[in-house]
PDB file of C-alpha atoms in Angstrom:
ATOM      1  CA  UNK A   1     -31.155 -25.067  87.239  1.00 67.00           C
ATOM      2  CA  UNK A   2     -27.611 -24.592  85.531  1.00 66.00           C
ATOM      3  CA  UNK A   3     -26.593 -27.982  86.064  1.00 70.00           C
ATOM      4  CA  UNK A   4     -30.230 -29.076  84.251  1.00 83.00           C
ATOM      5  CA  UNK A   5     -29.200 -26.852  81.459  1.00 76.00           C
ATOM      6  CA  UNK A   6     -25.871 -28.249  81.056  1.00 77.00           C
ATOM      7  CA  UNK A   7     -26.842 -31.691  81.210  1.00 84.00           C
ATOM      8  CA  UNK A   8     -29.574 -30.963  78.439  1.00 80.00           C
ATOM      9  CA  UNK A   9     -26.806 -29.161  76.506  1.00 79.00           C
ATOM     10  CA  UNK A  10     -24.593 -32.207  76.637  1.00 80.00           C
ATOM     11  CA  UNK A  11     -27.633 -34.435  75.656  1.00 84.00           C
ATOM     12  CA  UNK A  12     -28.382 -32.731  72.938  1.00 82.00           C
ATOM     13  CA  UNK A  13     -24.847 -32.383  71.388  1.00 80.00           C
ATOM     14  CA  UNK A  14     -24.561 -36.104  71.739  1.00 84.00           C
ATOM     15  CA  UNK A  15     -27.753 -36.881  70.185  1.00 82.00           C
ATOM     16  CA  UNK A  16     -26.784 -34.290  67.170  1.00 80.00           C
ATOM     17  CA  UNK A  17     -23.145 -35.945  67.130  1.00 78.00           C
ATOM     18  CA  UNK A  18     -24.645 -39.310  66.818  1.00 82.00           C
ATOM     19  CA  UNK A  19     -27.138 -38.366  64.350  1.00 78.00           C
ATOM     20  CA  UNK A  20     -24.689 -36.788  62.142  1.00 81.00           C
ATOM     21  CA  UNK A  21     -22.311 -39.913  62.572  1.00 77.00           C
ATOM     22  CA  UNK A  22     -25.120 -42.170  61.274  1.00 75.00           C
ATOM     23  CA  UNK A  23     -25.980 -40.119  58.307  1.00 72.00           C
ATOM     24  CA  UNK A  24     -22.277 -39.584  57.095  1.00 77.00           C
ATOM     25  CA  UNK A  25     -21.902 -43.886  57.453  1.00 69.00           C
ATOM     26  CA  UNK A  26     -25.550 -44.125  55.641  1.00 69.00           C
ATOM     27  CA  UNK A  27     -23.899 -42.013  52.628  1.00 67.00           C
ATOM     28  CA  UNK A  28     -20.608 -43.528  52.688  1.00 67.00           C
ATOM     29  CA  UNK A  29     -21.728 -47.080  52.917  1.00 71.00           C
ATOM     30  CA  UNK A  30     -25.486 -47.781  52.296  1.00 82.00           C
ATOM     31  CA  UNK A  31     -27.237 -45.012  50.143  1.00 88.00           C
ATOM     32  CA  UNK A  32     -27.065 -41.330  48.865  1.00 91.00           C
ATOM     33  CA  UNK A  33     -29.233 -38.671  47.111  1.00 92.00           C
ATOM     34  CA  UNK A  34     -28.180 -37.390  43.538  1.00 93.00           C
ATOM     35  CA  UNK A  35     -30.093 -34.630  41.747  1.00 94.00           C
ATOM     36  CA  UNK A  36     -30.542 -35.126  38.037  1.00 96.00           C
ATOM     37  CA  UNK A  37     -28.991 -32.698  35.643  1.00 94.00           C
ATOM     38  CA  UNK A  38     -29.606 -32.576  32.237  1.00 94.00           C
ATOM     39  CA  UNK A  39     -32.100 -34.276  29.590  1.00 96.00           C
ATOM     40  CA  UNK A  40     -30.696 -37.588  28.852  1.00 96.00           C
ATOM     41  CA  UNK A  41     -33.037 -39.333  31.052  1.00 97.00           C
ATOM     42  CA  UNK A  42     -36.298 -38.055  29.521  1.00 96.00           C
ATOM     43  CA  UNK A  43     -39.016 -38.778  29.446  1.00 95.00           C
ATOM     44  CA  UNK A  44     -38.727 -40.712  32.833  1.00 96.00           C
ATOM     45  CA  UNK A  45     -36.467 -38.481  34.505  1.00 97.00           C
ATOM     46  CA  UNK A  46     -35.653 -34.659  34.279  1.00 97.00           C
ATOM     47  CA  UNK A  47     -33.896 -31.952  35.718  1.00 96.00           C
ATOM     48  CA  UNK A  48     -34.381 -31.268  39.493  1.00 96.00           C
ATOM     49  CA  UNK A  49     -35.417 -34.900  40.123  1.00 97.00           C
ATOM     50  CA  UNK A  50     -34.056 -36.197  43.214  1.00 96.00           C
ATOM     51  CA  UNK A  51     -33.236 -39.900  43.613  1.00 96.00           C
ATOM     52  CA  UNK A  52     -31.799 -42.081  46.167  1.00 94.00           C
ATOM     53  CA  UNK A  53     -29.120 -44.327  45.158  1.00 95.00           C
ATOM     54  CA  UNK A  54     -28.301 -47.870  46.773  1.00 95.00           C
ATOM     55  CA  UNK A  55     -24.668 -49.046  46.917  1.00 92.00           C
ATOM     56  CA  UNK A  56     -24.783 -52.325  49.058  1.00 90.00           C
ATOM     57  CA  UNK A  57     -26.636 -55.151  46.833  1.00 86.00           C
ATOM     58  CA  UNK A  58     -25.034 -53.843  43.515  1.00 87.00           C
ATOM     59  CA  UNK A  59     -21.585 -54.781  45.254  1.00 82.00           C
ATOM     60  CA  UNK A  60     -22.862 -57.979  46.050  1.00 85.00           C
ATOM     61  CA  UNK A  61     -24.999 -59.245  42.951  1.00 88.00           C
ATOM     62  CA  UNK A  62     -23.918 -56.693  40.253  1.00 90.00           C
ATOM     63  CA  UNK A  63     -26.542 -54.946  37.952  1.00 96.00           C
ATOM     64  CA  UNK A  64     -29.519 -56.037  36.050  1.00 96.00           C
ATOM     65  CA  UNK A  65     -30.807 -55.123  32.495  1.00 96.00           C
ATOM     66  CA  UNK A  66     -33.060 -51.811  32.699  1.00 96.00           C
ATOM     67  CA  UNK A  67     -31.930 -50.736  36.456  1.00 97.00           C
ATOM     68  CA  UNK A  68     -30.895 -47.072  36.340  1.00 98.00           C
ATOM     69  CA  UNK A  69     -27.550 -46.673  37.680  1.00 97.00           C
ATOM     70  CA  UNK A  70     -25.349 -43.658  38.468  1.00 96.00           C
ATOM     71  CA  UNK A  71     -21.450 -43.721  36.832  1.00 94.00           C
ATOM     72  CA  UNK A  72     -18.857 -41.665  37.696  1.00 87.00           C
ATOM     73  CA  UNK A  73     -18.375 -39.297  34.773  1.00 69.00           C
ATOM     74  CA  UNK A  74     -14.869 -39.457  35.010  1.00 66.00           C
ATOM     75  CA  UNK A  75     -14.780 -42.586  33.076  1.00 60.00           C
ATOM     76  CA  UNK A  76     -16.316 -40.550  30.125  1.00 51.00           C
ATOM     77  CA  UNK A  77     -13.104 -38.560  28.930  1.00 54.00           C
ATOM     78  CA  UNK A  78     -15.840 -35.602  28.313  1.00 52.00           C
ATOM     79  CA  UNK A  79     -14.433 -32.421  29.105  1.00 52.00           C
ATOM     80  CA  UNK A  80     -15.818 -30.251  32.199  1.00 51.00           C
ATOM     81  CA  UNK A  81     -17.524 -33.370  33.514  1.00 48.00           C
ATOM     82  CA  UNK A  82     -15.167 -35.117  36.107  1.00 46.00           C
ATOM     83  CA  UNK A  83     -17.136 -33.669  38.941  1.00 55.00           C
ATOM     84  CA  UNK A  84     -20.645 -34.914  37.664  1.00 76.00           C
ATOM     85  CA  UNK A  85     -22.420 -38.261  37.839  1.00 87.00           C
ATOM     86  CA  UNK A  86     -24.004 -39.576  35.255  1.00 93.00           C
ATOM     87  CA  UNK A  87     -27.514 -41.302  35.499  1.00 96.00           C
ATOM     88  CA  UNK A  88     -27.948 -44.040  32.766  1.00 97.00           C
ATOM     89  CA  UNK A  89     -29.848 -47.021  32.260  1.00 98.00           C
ATOM     90  CA  UNK A  90     -28.157 -50.624  32.027  1.00 98.00           C
ATOM     91  CA  UNK A  91     -28.896 -52.264  28.840  1.00 97.00           C
ATOM     92  CA  UNK A  92     -26.043 -54.676  28.415  1.00 96.00           C
ATOM     93  CA  UNK A  93     -24.255 -57.036  30.776  1.00 96.00           C
ATOM     94  CA  UNK A  94     -21.040 -58.359  31.119  1.00 96.00           C
ATOM     95  CA  UNK A  95     -20.092 -60.756  28.773  1.00 94.00           C
ATOM     96  CA  UNK A  96     -22.785 -60.331  26.515  1.00 95.00           C
ATOM     97  CA  UNK A  97     -22.460 -59.933  22.660  1.00 96.00           C
ATOM     98  CA  UNK A  98     -24.459 -56.830  21.745  1.00 96.00           C
ATOM     99  CA  UNK A  99     -25.355 -54.983  18.381  1.00 97.00           C
ATOM    100  CA  UNK A 100     -27.250 -51.644  17.614  1.00 97.00           C
ATOM    101  CA  UNK A 101     -28.876 -51.790  14.064  1.00 96.00           C
ATOM    102  CA  UNK A 102     -31.995 -50.488  12.577  1.00 95.00           C
ATOM    103  CA  UNK A 103     -32.491 -48.131  15.606  1.00 96.00           C
ATOM    104  CA  UNK A 104     -32.551 -51.189  18.018  1.00 96.00           C
ATOM    105  CA  UNK A 105     -30.545 -52.887  20.561  1.00 97.00           C
ATOM    106  CA  UNK A 106     -29.876 -56.525  20.380  1.00 97.00           C
ATOM    107  CA  UNK A 107     -28.198 -59.076  22.461  1.00 94.00           C
ATOM    108  CA  UNK A 108     -27.096 -62.390  21.984  1.00 91.00           C
ATOM    109  CA  UNK A 109     -27.757 -65.490  24.291  1.00 84.00           C
ATOM    110  CA  UNK A 110     -27.305 -69.189  23.683  1.00 84.00           C
ATOM    111  CA  UNK A 111     -26.591 -68.363  19.879  1.00 85.00           C
ATOM    112  CA  UNK A 112     -29.909 -66.763  19.696  1.00 90.00           C
ATOM    113  CA  UNK A 113     -30.485 -62.753  18.925  1.00 92.00           C
ATOM    114  CA  UNK A 114     -33.065 -60.961  20.809  1.00 93.00           C
ATOM    115  CA  UNK A 115     -34.321 -57.609  20.256  1.00 95.00           C
ATOM    116  CA  UNK A 116     -33.998 -55.486  23.619  1.00 95.00           C
ATOM    117  CA  UNK A 117     -37.616 -54.858  24.942  1.00 94.00           C
ATOM    118  CA  UNK A 118     -37.435 -51.402  26.393  1.00 94.00           C
ATOM    119  CA  UNK A 119     -41.126 -50.254  25.452  1.00 92.00           C
ATOM    120  CA  UNK A 120     -41.614 -50.281  29.529  1.00 92.00           C
ATOM    121  CA  UNK A 121     -39.105 -47.129  29.551  1.00 94.00           C
ATOM    122  CA  UNK A 122     -39.054 -45.625  26.336  1.00 95.00           C
ATOM    123  CA  UNK A 123     -41.822 -44.065  24.257  1.00 93.00           C
ATOM    124  CA  UNK A 124     -42.933 -45.891  20.794  1.00 91.00           C
ATOM    125  CA  UNK A 125     -40.662 -45.193  18.075  1.00 91.00           C
ATOM    126  CA  UNK A 126     -37.597 -44.262  19.762  1.00 95.00           C
ATOM    127  CA  UNK A 127     -34.622 -44.682  17.560  1.00 96.00           C
ATOM    128  CA  UNK A 128     -31.297 -46.186  19.100  1.00 97.00           C
ATOM    129  CA  UNK A 129     -28.371 -45.308  16.749  1.00 96.00           C
ATOM    130  CA  UNK A 130     -24.591 -46.094  17.247  1.00 96.00           C
ATOM    131  CA  UNK A 131     -22.192 -43.804  18.230  1.00 95.00           C
ATOM    132  CA  UNK A 132     -18.328 -42.906  18.278  1.00 94.00           C
ATOM    133  CA  UNK A 133     -17.279 -46.012  20.625  1.00 95.00           C
ATOM    134  CA  UNK A 134     -20.162 -48.481  19.742  1.00 96.00           C
ATOM    135  CA  UNK A 135     -21.129 -47.856  16.209  1.00 96.00           C
ATOM    136  CA  UNK A 136     -24.270 -48.955  14.367  1.00 96.00           C
ATOM    137  CA  UNK A 137     -24.197 -52.187  12.779  1.00 95.00           C
ATOM    138  CA  UNK A 138     -21.230 -53.673  14.432  1.00 95.00           C
ATOM    139  CA  UNK A 139     -21.588 -56.463  17.217  1.00 95.00           C
ATOM    140  CA  UNK A 140     -19.239 -55.953  20.273  1.00 97.00           C
ATOM    141  CA  UNK A 141     -18.628 -58.212  23.261  1.00 96.00           C
ATOM    142  CA  UNK A 142     -18.875 -56.558  26.635  1.00 97.00           C
ATOM    143  CA  UNK A 143     -15.872 -57.279  28.555  1.00 97.00           C
ATOM    144  CA  UNK A 144     -16.530 -59.277  32.203  1.00 96.00           C
ATOM    145  CA  UNK A 145     -17.044 -56.808  34.932  1.00 94.00           C
ATOM    146  CA  UNK A 146     -18.367 -53.704  32.245  1.00 96.00           C
ATOM    147  CA  UNK A 147     -21.547 -52.782  31.553  1.00 97.00           C
ATOM    148  CA  UNK A 148     -23.222 -50.812  28.556  1.00 97.00           C
ATOM    149  CA  UNK A 149     -25.446 -47.919  29.799  1.00 97.00           C
ATOM    150  CA  UNK A 150     -27.893 -45.605  27.732  1.00 98.00           C
ATOM    151  CA  UNK A 151     -29.676 -42.509  28.583  1.00 97.00           C
ATOM    152  CA  UNK A 152     -33.533 -42.990  28.063  1.00 97.00           C
ATOM    153  CA  UNK A 153     -33.535 -40.009  25.700  1.00 97.00           C
ATOM    154  CA  UNK A 154     -31.313 -41.642  22.944  1.00 96.00           C
ATOM    155  CA  UNK A 155     -31.079 -38.716  20.722  1.00 94.00           C
ATOM    156  CA  UNK A 156     -29.516 -36.355  23.466  1.00 94.00           C
ATOM    157  CA  UNK A 157     -27.343 -38.645  25.931  1.00 94.00           C
ATOM    158  CA  UNK A 158     -23.767 -38.822  26.678  1.00 92.00           C
ATOM    159  CA  UNK A 159     -23.692 -42.910  27.079  1.00 95.00           C
ATOM    160  CA  UNK A 160     -21.753 -46.496  26.115  1.00 96.00           C
ATOM    161  CA  UNK A 161     -21.953 -45.204  22.571  1.00 97.00           C
ATOM    162  CA  UNK A 162     -19.720 -42.348  23.039  1.00 94.00           C
ATOM    163  CA  UNK A 163     -17.822 -43.151  26.173  1.00 92.00           C
ATOM    164  CA  UNK A 164     -17.687 -46.786  25.969  1.00 94.00           C
ATOM    165  CA  UNK A 165     -18.637 -49.679  28.053  1.00 96.00           C
ATOM    166  CA  UNK A 166     -18.329 -48.523  31.699  1.00 95.00           C
ATOM    167  CA  UNK A 167     -16.557 -50.804  34.481  1.00 94.00           C
ATOM    168  CA  UNK A 168     -18.332 -52.202  37.757  1.00 93.00           C
ATOM    169  CA  UNK A 169     -16.171 -49.999  39.982  1.00 91.00           C
ATOM    170  CA  UNK A 170     -17.123 -46.791  37.922  1.00 92.00           C
ATOM    171  CA  UNK A 171     -20.734 -47.395  38.678  1.00 94.00           C
ATOM    172  CA  UNK A 172     -21.749 -45.673  42.057  1.00 92.00           C
ATOM    173  CA  UNK A 173     -24.924 -47.735  42.639  1.00 95.00           C
ATOM    174  CA  UNK A 174     -28.575 -48.094  41.598  1.00 96.00           C
ATOM    175  CA  UNK A 175     -31.288 -45.720  41.614  1.00 97.00           C
ATOM    176  CA  UNK A 176     -34.103 -47.218  43.991  1.00 95.00           C
ATOM    177  CA  UNK A 177     -36.636 -44.215  44.650  1.00 95.00           C
ATOM    178  CA  UNK A 178     -37.447 -40.963  43.039  1.00 96.00           C
ATOM    179  CA  UNK A 179     -38.300 -39.276  46.225  1.00 94.00           C
ATOM    180  CA  UNK A 180     -38.683 -35.317  44.892  1.00 95.00           C
ATOM    181  CA  UNK A 181     -40.671 -34.026  43.593  1.00 95.00           C
ATOM    182  CA  UNK A 182     -43.422 -35.357  45.780  1.00 92.00           C
ATOM    183  CA  UNK A 183     -45.841 -36.093  43.257  1.00 94.00           C
ATOM    184  CA  UNK A 184     -43.878 -38.158  41.091  1.00 94.00           C
ATOM    185  CA  UNK A 185     -42.363 -40.400  43.912  1.00 93.00           C
ATOM    186  CA  UNK A 186     -42.037 -43.950  42.901  1.00 94.00           C
ATOM    187  CA  UNK A 187     -39.933 -46.900  43.365  1.00 92.00           C
ATOM    188  CA  UNK A 188     -37.662 -48.661  40.944  1.00 91.00           C
TER     189      UNK A 188
END
């Protein structure tokens, strides 16, 4: 009986150790959870929403316009935010020329100017104004390896308009699923 108990205990501990090791490896190399804090992504994400952030494919292919990403706040230069992660949306890509003007975001491609269509995630009438680092009415070229990120709540967001463009290595990954609360589950 004692031998059976010891065998079962060893098997249980091996399974527990293996499970913890696998979870740590997933967390470090593949995906990790993030809880939204603040109002900068409303009306799409709210404080307490839990997201799964994937890290593998962005390392290979980078990020696409419209994706929701998690940025290390250490790049922001905002006091008191050094340990937080910022949840933002990619709106400008490396090498693009962009401009915020007349409440809209514009980008230049092949010598043409295009208005960024954001009606899939922003309410009608949302006004995007410039900030301290990306001023209204002035065109900017996004450096290679950097992105322009904005919060969906344009009036209440610390984003590229105030912290500048974000280097790819400071983006932790892209959001792939909102998994809590369960009545809001959705893929991105």
